[in-house]
Amino acid sequence: MKEKALEYYTKTRDFFKSNMGKQILIYFLFYGFLWGFHLILISLISFFHLLLDHNIRTIGDWIGDRGWTLIIISKVIVFYLAMLFVSLKTKKFFSLKSYIRNSIQTPRIEVLVAILFLLIGLMGIGEMNLNSTMIVELGRMILSIVGTFVFFSVDYILLVILDVFYPVRDDSMRLKRLFLLPMLFYLFSAATFVYEQTISMKLYAFFILMLYSGEWRRKNWTLPAIFLIAFIIPSYSLLGLDPVWGEAYSPIIASKKIGTFSLFILIGFALGYMQYTLKKMPEYIYRD
């Protein structure tokens, strides 16, 4: 029994000494600070509301109504502090600048086809219609767009930085990374933003799409940005999938519920198509 426990301890220790383990550990620490900061923010808000003699339901409604604002504040501040800390502790920012400069991939026809397929497929699955009960507030729609961008991009940028500082080169480990890190993104988000969002596994599917596109043909940050701007943000802010405000401010809504499984299948087909074109038309040396 002791030998098995020692063997398990040794394997666990060796894993977290590896670059993959370091990425997961730092990602966990980032969300630990984010969870604590967000909890303090929510507690301060609740405290001042209680001083005004507001009940718990009123506090909950206020937090939900300003959900995107609280998410943006929490993520941006903690990410900024993390970058300040990293800049003091490492000299690898030259590698990061090199990555940003050399990892630009212009959108190809396969990417545009995949985005068009995803949008049409999502609208077809949900049987989309115009939202006749939409509350027209341009500010809220903009806040939803900005909030969605910050919500996904902060995590993606952090994981890119971690992969630059602690590169994972083994192909099998990179495949595990593709599925493991989006799961951590979902779990950490569900544990942190419990007061604002209706967290679902859709986050997992969306983030797999971003991580995969960031590795498609070669490492890049432009394709994930394109998928985020052209598919994920419209899905949240224009097609009624906003996890904070739901359909209230979306011009188009689904008449049929879009299930998580359906979204996984849809994104799976898009990734399968991109992987097929990658295998069919490989590029050993590729420059945009």
mmCIF file of C-alpha atoms in Angstrom:
data_model
loop_
_atom_site.group_PDB
_atom_site.id
_atom_site.type_symbol
_atom_site.label_atom_id
_atom_site.label_comp_id
_atom_site.label_asym_id
_atom_site.label_seq_id
_atom_site.Cartn_x
_atom_site.Cartn_y
_atom_site.Cartn_z
ATOM 1 C CA MET A 1 0.000 0.000 0.000
ATOM 2 C CA LYS A 2 2.809 2.386 0.924
ATOM 3 C CA GLU A 3 4.675 1.519 -2.274
ATOM 4 C CA LYS A 4 1.609 2.347 -4.407
ATOM 5 C CA ALA A 5 1.087 5.610 -2.528
ATOM 6 C CA LEU A 6 4.755 6.495 -2.995
ATOM 7 C CA GLU A 7 4.572 5.621 -6.694
ATOM 8 C CA TYR A 8 1.441 7.760 -7.093
ATOM 9 C CA TYR A 9 3.110 10.650 -5.255
ATOM 10 C CA THR A 10 6.223 10.366 -7.438
ATOM 11 C CA LYS A 11 4.194 10.366 -10.676
ATOM 12 C CA THR A 12 2.145 13.347 -9.487
ATOM 13 C CA ARG A 13 5.272 15.265 -8.465
ATOM 14 C CA ASP A 14 6.963 14.505 -11.783
ATOM 15 C CA PHE A 15 3.871 15.579 -13.707
ATOM 16 C CA PHE A 16 3.706 18.979 -12.014
ATOM 17 C CA LYS A 17 7.430 19.421 -12.654
ATOM 18 C CA SER A 18 6.765 18.940 -16.368
ATOM 19 C CA ASN A 19 5.798 21.881 -18.573
ATOM 20 C CA MET A 20 2.234 20.600 -18.900
ATOM 21 C CA GLY A 21 1.962 20.331 -15.125
ATOM 22 C CA LYS A 22 3.350 23.841 -14.687
ATOM 23 C CA GLN A 23 0.753 25.219 -17.102
ATOM 24 C CA ILE A 24 -2.077 23.559 -15.172
ATOM 25 C CA LEU A 25 -0.688 24.626 -11.795
ATOM 26 C CA ILE A 26 -0.282 28.278 -12.795
ATOM 27 C CA TYR A 27 -3.720 28.279 -14.450
ATOM 28 C CA PHE A 28 -5.149 26.922 -11.190
ATOM 29 C CA LEU A 29 -3.337 29.599 -9.160
ATOM 30 C CA PHE A 30 -4.633 32.308 -11.506
ATOM 31 C CA TYR A 31 -8.202 31.188 -10.928
ATOM 32 C CA GLY A 32 -7.564 30.868 -7.226
ATOM 33 C CA PHE A 33 -6.714 34.576 -7.097
ATOM 34 C CA LEU A 34 -9.565 35.394 -9.474
ATOM 35 C CA TRP A 35 -12.024 33.460 -7.303
ATOM 36 C CA GLY A 36 -10.809 35.278 -4.181
ATOM 37 C CA PHE A 37 -10.896 38.716 -5.808
ATOM 38 C CA HIS A 38 -14.340 38.104 -7.253
ATOM 39 C CA LEU A 39 -15.651 36.845 -3.932
ATOM 40 C CA ILE A 40 -14.346 39.975 -2.187
ATOM 41 C CA LEU A 41 -15.998 42.146 -4.853
ATOM 42 C CA ILE A 42 -19.342 40.367 -4.433
ATOM 43 C CA SER A 43 -19.040 40.548 -0.640
ATOM 44 C CA LEU A 44 -18.407 44.308 -0.719
ATOM 45 C CA ILE A 45 -21.416 44.817 -2.974
ATOM 46 C CA SER A 46 -23.595 42.705 -0.688
ATOM 47 C CA PHE A 47 -22.318 44.547 2.391
ATOM 48 C CA PHE A 48 -23.290 47.975 1.047
ATOM 49 C CA HIS A 49 -26.663 46.676 -0.079
ATOM 50 C CA LEU A 50 -27.309 45.288 3.398
ATOM 51 C CA LEU A 51 -26.431 48.683 4.858
ATOM 52 C CA LEU A 52 -29.235 50.056 2.673
ATOM 53 C CA ASP A 53 -31.535 47.387 4.135
ATOM 54 C CA HIS A 54 -31.931 45.531 0.835
ATOM 55 C CA ASN A 55 -32.975 41.890 1.009
ATOM 56 C CA ILE A 56 -31.045 38.969 -0.477
ATOM 57 C CA ARG A 57 -33.283 38.762 -3.548
ATOM 58 C CA THR A 58 -32.669 42.416 -4.374
ATOM 59 C CA ILE A 59 -28.912 41.900 -4.006
ATOM 60 C CA GLY A 60 -29.041 38.856 -6.286
ATOM 61 C CA ASP A 61 -31.035 40.762 -8.928
ATOM 62 C CA TRP A 62 -28.561 43.665 -8.791
ATOM 63 C CA ILE A 63 -25.566 41.345 -9.229
ATOM 64 C CA GLY A 64 -27.222 39.479 -12.092
ATOM 65 C CA ASP A 65 -28.209 42.720 -13.797
ATOM 66 C CA ARG A 66 -24.586 43.887 -13.729
ATOM 67 C CA GLY A 67 -23.094 40.478 -14.335
ATOM 68 C CA TRP A 68 -20.972 41.328 -17.349
ATOM 69 C CA THR A 69 -19.584 44.435 -15.665
ATOM 70 C CA LEU A 70 -18.475 42.410 -12.632
ATOM 71 C CA ILE A 71 -16.940 39.716 -14.829
ATOM 72 C CA ILE A 72 -15.009 42.270 -16.892
ATOM 73 C CA ILE A 73 -13.728 44.065 -13.786
ATOM 74 C CA SER A 74 -12.634 40.826 -12.097
ATOM 75 C CA LYS A 75 -10.903 39.264 -15.082
ATOM 76 C CA VAL A 76 -9.168 42.398 -16.347
ATOM 77 C CA ILE A 77 -7.807 43.461 -12.937
ATOM 78 C CA VAL A 78 -6.554 39.999 -11.935
ATOM 79 C CA PHE A 79 -5.047 39.394 -15.379
ATOM 80 C CA TYR A 80 -3.318 42.792 -15.253
ATOM 81 C CA LEU A 81 -1.874 42.037 -11.818
ATOM 82 C CA ALA A 82 -0.753 38.608 -13.009
ATOM 83 C CA MET A 83 1.064 40.165 -15.976
ATOM 84 C CA LEU A 84 2.774 42.683 -13.693
ATOM 85 C CA PHE A 85 3.980 39.830 -11.501
ATOM 86 C CA VAL A 86 5.148 37.773 -14.480
ATOM 87 C CA SER A 87 7.038 40.722 -15.995
ATOM 88 C CA LEU A 88 8.983 41.068 -12.740
ATOM 89 C CA LYS A 89 9.755 37.363 -12.430
ATOM 90 C CA THR A 90 10.697 36.362 -15.975
ATOM 91 C CA LYS A 91 12.773 37.545 -18.884
ATOM 92 C CA LYS A 92 10.844 35.511 -21.458
ATOM 93 C CA PHE A 93 8.709 38.372 -22.736
ATOM 94 C CA PHE A 94 10.980 38.529 -25.783
ATOM 95 C CA SER A 95 9.710 35.053 -26.700
ATOM 96 C CA LEU A 96 6.135 36.268 -26.258
ATOM 97 C CA LYS A 97 6.725 39.279 -28.537
ATOM 98 C CA SER A 98 8.256 36.939 -31.087
ATOM 99 C CA TYR A 99 5.198 34.670 -30.886
ATOM 100 C CA ILE A 100 2.809 37.591 -31.443
ATOM 101 C CA ARG A 101 4.809 38.816 -34.419
ATOM 102 C CA ASN A 102 5.361 35.429 -36.073
ATOM 103 C CA SER A 103 2.027 33.745 -35.314
ATOM 104 C CA ILE A 104 -0.270 35.631 -37.652
ATOM 105 C CA GLN A 105 -2.297 33.408 -39.976
ATOM 106 C CA THR A 106 -4.715 35.012 -42.386
ATOM 107 C CA PRO A 107 -8.184 33.376 -42.623
ATOM 108 C CA ARG A 108 -8.326 30.736 -45.343
ATOM 109 C CA ILE A 109 -11.343 29.470 -47.235
ATOM 110 C CA GLU A 110 -11.644 26.453 -44.896
ATOM 111 C CA VAL A 111 -11.965 28.760 -41.878
ATOM 112 C CA LEU A 112 -14.605 30.896 -43.555
ATOM 113 C CA VAL A 113 -16.554 27.769 -44.553
ATOM 114 C CA ALA A 114 -16.368 26.467 -40.974
ATOM 115 C CA ILE A 115 -17.641 29.767 -39.530
ATOM 116 C CA LEU A 116 -20.491 29.922 -42.054
ATOM 117 C CA PHE A 117 -21.382 26.300 -41.290
ATOM 118 C CA LEU A 118 -21.390 26.981 -37.539
ATOM 119 C CA LEU A 119 -23.618 30.047 -37.822
ATOM 120 C CA ILE A 120 -26.095 28.444 -40.211
ATOM 121 C CA GLY A 121 -26.072 25.209 -38.216
ATOM 122 C CA LEU A 122 -26.696 27.005 -34.932
ATOM 123 C CA MET A 123 -29.563 28.997 -36.405
ATOM 124 C CA GLY A 124 -31.001 25.828 -37.915
ATOM 125 C CA ILE A 125 -30.793 23.812 -34.705
ATOM 126 C CA GLY A 126 -32.423 26.596 -32.719
ATOM 127 C CA GLU A 127 -34.954 27.510 -35.434
ATOM 128 C CA MET A 128 -34.088 31.179 -34.938
ATOM 129 C CA ASN A 129 -36.668 33.957 -35.111
ATOM 130 C CA LEU A 130 -36.668 37.705 -34.502
ATOM 131 C CA ASN A 131 -37.069 38.551 -30.825
ATOM 132 C CA SER A 132 -40.375 40.417 -30.621
ATOM 133 C CA THR A 133 -39.936 40.989 -26.879
ATOM 134 C CA MET A 134 -36.387 42.337 -27.177
ATOM 135 C CA ILE A 135 -35.500 45.207 -24.852
ATOM 136 C CA VAL A 136 -33.671 47.654 -27.129
ATOM 137 C CA GLU A 137 -30.632 48.846 -25.179
ATOM 138 C CA LEU A 138 -27.551 49.354 -27.339
ATOM 139 C CA GLY A 139 -25.362 49.814 -24.264
ATOM 140 C CA ARG A 140 -26.312 46.400 -22.924
ATOM 141 C CA MET A 141 -25.624 44.741 -26.248
ATOM 142 C CA ILE A 142 -22.195 46.379 -26.436
ATOM 143 C CA LEU A 143 -21.472 45.340 -22.853
ATOM 144 C CA SER A 144 -22.428 41.760 -23.708
ATOM 145 C CA ILE A 145 -20.080 41.810 -26.709
ATOM 146 C CA VAL A 146 -17.200 43.270 -24.695
ATOM 147 C CA GLY A 147 -17.884 40.925 -21.781
ATOM 148 C CA THR A 148 -17.880 37.849 -24.008
ATOM 149 C CA PHE A 149 -14.643 38.972 -25.648
ATOM 150 C CA VAL A 150 -12.940 39.535 -22.285
ATOM 151 C CA PHE A 151 -14.351 36.335 -20.783
ATOM 152 C CA PHE A 152 -12.813 34.079 -23.454
ATOM 153 C CA SER A 153 -9.790 36.093 -24.568
ATOM 154 C CA VAL A 154 -8.245 36.550 -21.113
ATOM 155 C CA ASP A 155 -8.062 32.793 -20.587
ATOM 156 C CA TYR A 156 -6.846 32.138 -24.108
ATOM 157 C CA ILE A 157 -4.101 34.787 -23.847
ATOM 158 C CA LEU A 158 -3.034 33.399 -20.474
ATOM 159 C CA LEU A 159 -2.781 29.862 -21.878
ATOM 160 C CA VAL A 160 -0.796 31.143 -24.876
ATOM 161 C CA ILE A 161 1.634 32.874 -22.518
ATOM 162 C CA LEU A 162 1.985 29.708 -20.444
ATOM 163 C CA ASP A 163 2.631 27.658 -23.586
ATOM 164 C CA VAL A 164 5.310 30.130 -24.700
ATOM 165 C CA PHE A 165 7.001 30.052 -21.302
ATOM 166 C CA TYR A 166 6.502 26.301 -20.705
ATOM 167 C CA PRO A 167 6.137 24.724 -24.177
ATOM 168 C CA VAL A 168 4.572 21.280 -24.484
ATOM 169 C CA ARG A 169 6.166 19.595 -27.492
ATOM 170 C CA ASP A 170 4.962 16.009 -27.220
ATOM 171 C CA ASP A 171 2.085 15.408 -29.683
ATOM 172 C CA SER A 172 0.106 13.102 -27.397
ATOM 173 C CA MET A 173 0.420 15.577 -24.520
ATOM 174 C CA ARG A 174 -0.701 18.440 -26.769
ATOM 175 C CA LEU A 175 -3.774 16.405 -27.692
ATOM 176 C CA LYS A 176 -4.531 15.925 -23.994
ATOM 177 C CA ARG A 177 -3.982 19.647 -23.487
ATOM 178 C CA LEU A 178 -6.574 20.398 -26.177
ATOM 179 C CA PHE A 179 -9.294 18.632 -24.173
ATOM 180 C CA LEU A 180 -8.063 19.124 -20.599
ATOM 181 C CA LEU A 181 -7.592 22.901 -20.524
ATOM 182 C CA PRO A 182 -11.088 23.704 -21.892
ATOM 183 C CA MET A 183 -12.500 21.429 -19.185
ATOM 184 C CA LEU A 184 -10.547 23.375 -16.555
ATOM 185 C CA PHE A 185 -11.818 26.614 -18.114
ATOM 186 C CA TYR A 186 -15.385 25.365 -17.711
ATOM 187 C CA LEU A 187 -14.895 24.092 -14.158
ATOM 188 C CA PHE A 188 -13.015 27.176 -12.957
ATOM 189 C CA SER A 189 -15.602 29.503 -14.523
ATOM 190 C CA ALA A 190 -18.453 27.535 -12.953
ATOM 191 C CA ALA A 191 -16.782 27.775 -9.537
ATOM 192 C CA THR A 192 -15.945 31.490 -9.827
ATOM 193 C CA PHE A 193 -18.861 33.221 -11.548
ATOM 194 C CA VAL A 194 -21.721 31.444 -9.807
ATOM 195 C CA TYR A 195 -23.651 34.668 -9.160
ATOM 196 C CA GLU A 196 -23.727 36.077 -12.688
ATOM 197 C CA GLN A 197 -23.817 33.302 -15.239
ATOM 198 C CA THR A 198 -25.805 30.210 -16.065
ATOM 199 C CA ILE A 199 -22.707 28.113 -16.623
ATOM 200 C CA SER A 200 -23.060 25.174 -19.000
ATOM 201 C CA MET A 201 -20.794 22.766 -20.878
ATOM 202 C CA LYS A 202 -21.223 24.994 -23.937
ATOM 203 C CA LEU A 203 -18.174 26.838 -22.568
ATOM 204 C CA TYR A 204 -16.181 23.645 -23.006
ATOM 205 C CA ALA A 205 -17.204 23.277 -26.661
ATOM 206 C CA PHE A 206 -16.520 26.935 -27.484
ATOM 207 C CA PHE A 207 -13.078 26.864 -25.875
ATOM 208 C CA ILE A 208 -12.052 23.652 -27.642
ATOM 209 C CA LEU A 209 -12.845 25.464 -30.892
ATOM 210 C CA MET A 210 -10.526 28.313 -29.921
ATOM 211 C CA LEU A 211 -7.655 26.080 -28.780
ATOM 212 C CA TYR A 212 -7.884 23.860 -31.854
ATOM 213 C CA SER A 213 -7.918 26.780 -34.287
ATOM 214 C CA GLY A 214 -4.880 28.190 -32.480
ATOM 215 C CA GLU A 215 -2.946 25.046 -33.492
ATOM 216 C CA TRP A 216 -4.450 24.518 -36.957
ATOM 217 C CA ARG A 217 -1.672 24.150 -39.544
ATOM 218 C CA ARG A 218 0.656 26.108 -37.262
ATOM 219 C CA LYS A 219 0.557 28.022 -34.001
ATOM 220 C CA ASN A 220 -1.371 31.250 -34.371
ATOM 221 C CA TRP A 221 -3.519 33.674 -32.395
ATOM 222 C CA THR A 222 -5.463 35.162 -35.303
ATOM 223 C CA LEU A 223 -7.785 32.250 -36.082
ATOM 224 C CA PRO A 224 -9.016 31.933 -32.475
ATOM 225 C CA ALA A 225 -9.683 35.680 -32.536
ATOM 226 C CA ILE A 226 -11.666 35.271 -35.752
ATOM 227 C CA PHE A 227 -13.751 32.394 -34.368
ATOM 228 C CA LEU A 228 -14.362 34.398 -31.202
ATOM 229 C CA ILE A 229 -15.447 37.531 -33.054
ATOM 230 C CA ALA A 230 -17.338 35.879 -35.923
ATOM 231 C CA PHE A 231 -19.020 32.966 -34.127
ATOM 232 C CA ILE A 232 -18.836 32.906 -30.321
ATOM 233 C CA ILE A 233 -19.670 36.571 -29.722
ATOM 234 C CA PRO A 234 -22.624 36.555 -32.171
ATOM 235 C CA SER A 235 -23.882 33.347 -30.547
ATOM 236 C CA TYR A 236 -23.863 35.039 -27.147
ATOM 237 C CA SER A 237 -24.881 38.596 -27.949
ATOM 238 C CA LEU A 238 -27.015 38.313 -31.090
ATOM 239 C CA LEU A 239 -28.487 34.797 -31.066
ATOM 240 C CA GLY A 240 -29.717 34.576 -27.479
ATOM 241 C CA LEU A 241 -27.093 32.327 -25.871
ATOM 242 C CA ASP A 242 -25.875 35.051 -23.493
ATOM 243 C CA PRO A 243 -25.351 33.208 -20.160
ATOM 244 C CA VAL A 244 -25.830 36.380 -18.106
ATOM 245 C CA TRP A 245 -28.888 38.092 -19.595
ATOM 246 C CA GLY A 246 -30.257 35.285 -21.734
ATOM 247 C CA GLU A 247 -32.499 36.417 -24.578
ATOM 248 C CA ALA A 248 -33.530 39.768 -23.087
ATOM 249 C CA TYR A 249 -31.277 41.940 -25.271
ATOM 250 C CA SER A 250 -30.727 39.627 -28.266
ATOM 251 C CA PRO A 251 -32.332 40.597 -31.603
ATOM 252 C CA ILE A 252 -32.608 36.926 -32.628
ATOM 253 C CA ILE A 253 -33.690 34.082 -30.373
ATOM 254 C CA ALA A 254 -34.138 30.339 -30.664
ATOM 255 C CA SER A 255 -37.653 28.957 -30.739
ATOM 256 C CA LYS A 256 -36.154 25.554 -29.942
ATOM 257 C CA LYS A 257 -33.679 25.017 -27.115
ATOM 258 C CA ILE A 258 -30.081 24.556 -28.263
ATOM 259 C CA GLY A 259 -28.721 21.710 -26.179
ATOM 260 C CA THR A 260 -25.109 21.262 -25.194
ATOM 261 C CA PHE A 261 -24.916 17.949 -27.058
ATOM 262 C CA SER A 262 -26.181 19.564 -30.263
ATOM 263 C CA LEU A 263 -23.543 22.303 -29.957
ATOM 264 C CA PHE A 264 -20.821 19.702 -29.413
ATOM 265 C CA ILE A 265 -21.913 17.835 -32.545
ATOM 266 C CA LEU A 266 -22.022 21.057 -34.557
ATOM 267 C CA ILE A 267 -18.542 22.178 -33.459
ATOM 268 C CA GLY A 268 -17.287 18.601 -33.863
ATOM 269 C CA PHE A 269 -18.318 18.595 -37.538
ATOM 270 C CA ALA A 270 -16.581 21.948 -38.081
ATOM 271 C CA LEU A 271 -13.370 20.714 -36.459
ATOM 272 C CA GLY A 272 -13.614 17.440 -38.363
ATOM 273 C CA TYR A 273 -13.848 19.356 -41.621
ATOM 274 C CA MET A 274 -10.821 21.489 -40.739
ATOM 275 C CA GLN A 275 -8.852 18.401 -39.703
ATOM 276 C CA TYR A 276 -9.815 16.657 -42.944
ATOM 277 C CA THR A 277 -8.571 19.553 -45.052
ATOM 278 C CA LEU A 278 -5.398 19.623 -42.959
ATOM 279 C CA LYS A 279 -4.699 15.951 -43.699
ATOM 280 C CA LYS A 280 -5.756 16.209 -47.344
ATOM 281 C CA MET A 281 -3.716 19.325 -48.079
ATOM 282 C CA PRO A 282 -0.763 19.333 -45.663
ATOM 283 C CA GLU A 283 1.690 22.195 -45.708
ATOM 284 C CA TYR A 284 5.163 21.470 -44.478
ATOM 285 C CA ILE A 285 6.287 25.039 -44.937
ATOM 286 C CA TYR A 286 3.530 27.607 -44.642
ATOM 287 C CA ARG A 287 3.723 31.376 -44.814
ATOM 288 C CA ASP A 288 0.892 33.884 -45.103
#
